[in-house]
Tab-separated table of C-alpha atoms in Angstrom:
chain	number	residue	atom	x	y	z
A	1	MET	CA	239.889	188.197	68.121
A	2	SER	CA	236.981	188.003	70.321
A	3	ARG	CA	237.612	185.625	73.483
A	4	GLU	CA	233.830	184.469	72.954
A	5	ILE	CA	234.566	182.925	69.447
A	6	VAL	CA	236.319	179.348	69.706
A	7	PRO	CA	238.490	178.361	66.902
A	8	GLU	CA	237.127	175.131	65.306
A	9	TRP	CA	240.135	173.264	65.881
A	10	MET	CA	239.883	174.033	69.685
A	11	ALA	CA	236.174	173.012	69.931
A	12	ASN	CA	236.760	169.661	68.543
A	13	LEU	CA	239.411	168.963	71.323
A	14	ASP	CA	237.893	167.273	74.334
A	15	ASP	CA	238.332	168.267	78.039
A	16	GLU	CA	241.253	165.967	78.484
A	17	ASP	CA	242.919	167.304	75.316
A	18	MET	CA	242.393	171.030	76.342
A	19	ALA	CA	243.902	170.039	79.973
A	20	PHE	CA	246.762	168.632	78.279
A	21	VAL	CA	247.137	171.688	76.011
A	22	LYS	CA	247.115	173.983	78.935
A	23	ARG	CA	249.763	171.894	80.899
A	24	PHE	CA	252.145	172.118	77.946
A	25	LEU	CA	251.633	175.817	77.652
A	26	LEU	CA	252.303	176.401	81.211
A	27	ALA	CA	255.287	174.160	80.999
A	28	SER	CA	256.502	176.553	78.422
A	29	GLY	CA	256.555	173.311	75.926
A	30	SER	CA	258.448	171.447	77.711
A	31	LEU	CA	257.429	167.890	77.116
A	32	LYS	CA	259.744	166.476	79.922
A	33	GLU	CA	258.242	168.741	82.291
A	34	VAL	CA	254.574	167.767	81.260
A	35	ALA	CA	255.739	163.931	81.452
A	36	THR	CA	256.974	164.645	85.153
A	37	GLN	CA	253.730	166.223	86.009
A	38	TYR	CA	251.441	163.479	84.677
A	39	GLY	CA	254.189	160.831	86.019
A	40	VAL	CA	254.679	159.128	82.583
A	41	THR	CA	257.389	158.828	80.439
A	42	TYR	CA	258.420	161.440	77.737
A	43	PRO	CA	257.498	159.149	74.898
A	44	THR	CA	253.852	158.646	76.264
A	45	VAL	CA	253.529	162.598	76.252
A	46	ARG	CA	255.114	162.674	72.844
A	47	LEU	CA	252.622	160.302	71.501
A	48	LYS	CA	249.921	162.408	72.982
A	49	LEU	CA	250.943	165.474	71.626
A	50	ASP	CA	251.258	163.783	68.142
A	51	LYS	CA	247.669	162.670	68.342
A	52	LEU	CA	246.601	166.280	69.576
A	53	ILE	CA	248.564	167.435	66.338
A	54	GLN	CA	246.797	164.980	64.249
A	55	LYS	CA	243.410	166.190	65.615
A	56	ILE	CA	244.205	169.785	64.487
A	57	LYS	CA	245.290	168.951	61.196
A	58	LEU	CA	242.338	167.000	60.624
A	59	THR	CA	240.173	169.867	61.575
A	60	GLU	CA	242.130	172.384	59.340
A	61	ASN	CA	242.369	169.830	56.443
A	62	VAL	CA	238.386	168.664	56.644
A	63	ALA	CA	237.766	167.352	53.152
A	64	SER	CA	234.832	168.440	51.494
A	65	ASN	CA	234.002	164.758	51.497
A	66	PRO	CA	232.445	163.545	54.688
A	67	PHE	CA	233.330	160.131	54.158
A	68	ILE	CA	236.956	160.902	53.873
A	69	SER	CA	236.548	163.210	57.024
A	70	LEU	CA	234.716	160.093	58.928
A	71	ILE	CA	237.636	157.730	58.129
A	72	LYS	CA	240.293	160.471	59.429
A	73	THR	CA	238.397	161.025	62.427
A	74	LEU	CA	237.989	157.393	63.132
A	75	ALA	CA	241.609	156.928	62.803
A	76	VAL	CA	242.850	159.624	65.006
A	77	ASN	CA	240.327	158.495	67.792
A	78	GLU	CA	241.858	154.857	67.337
A	79	LYS	CA	238.490	153.423	66.520
A	80	LEU	CA	240.387	152.396	63.110
A	81	ASP	CA	243.839	151.774	62.453
A	82	ILE	CA	245.808	154.026	60.366
A	83	ASP	CA	246.972	151.481	57.857
A	84	THR	CA	243.144	150.478	57.389
A	85	ALA	CA	242.229	154.357	57.108
A	86	LYS	CA	244.621	154.899	54.324
A	87	ILE	CA	243.455	151.872	52.448
A	88	LEU	CA	239.609	152.899	52.759
A	89	ILE	CA	240.472	156.418	51.550
A	90	SER	CA	242.684	155.316	48.741
A	91	GLU	CA	240.009	152.851	47.572
A	92	TYR	CA	237.345	155.354	47.822
A	93	LYS	CA	239.102	157.827	45.712
A	94	LYS	CA	239.665	155.138	43.011
A	95	THR	CA	235.930	154.722	42.970
A	96	ILE	CA	235.377	158.166	42.856
A	97	LYS	CA	237.853	158.554	39.852
A	98	GLU	CA	236.121	155.733	38.098
A	99	GLU	CA	232.809	157.163	38.455
A	100	GLY	CA	233.992	160.587	36.942
A	101	LYS	CA	235.040	158.736	33.757
């Protein structure tokens, strides 16, 4: 793999996310160590890691439907709460099914 080619999942991470990933790797995956470095609690670091995982999964699971991708992106970036995102996606899918009949 060429070093010049950045995987899509990495390209979608902002500078803060990339700094976190770098610290996580340099700490050999120790969330406790990363929490110490940032001066925050373990649960705070765990939450940050979970959000990064969601962002990466979103990139890998980009739906062919741009509306669903937008809703998921808004939820991951905390512009929309998860429960509302689920409702919107569910209702949208119902609409699509009804139109297909």
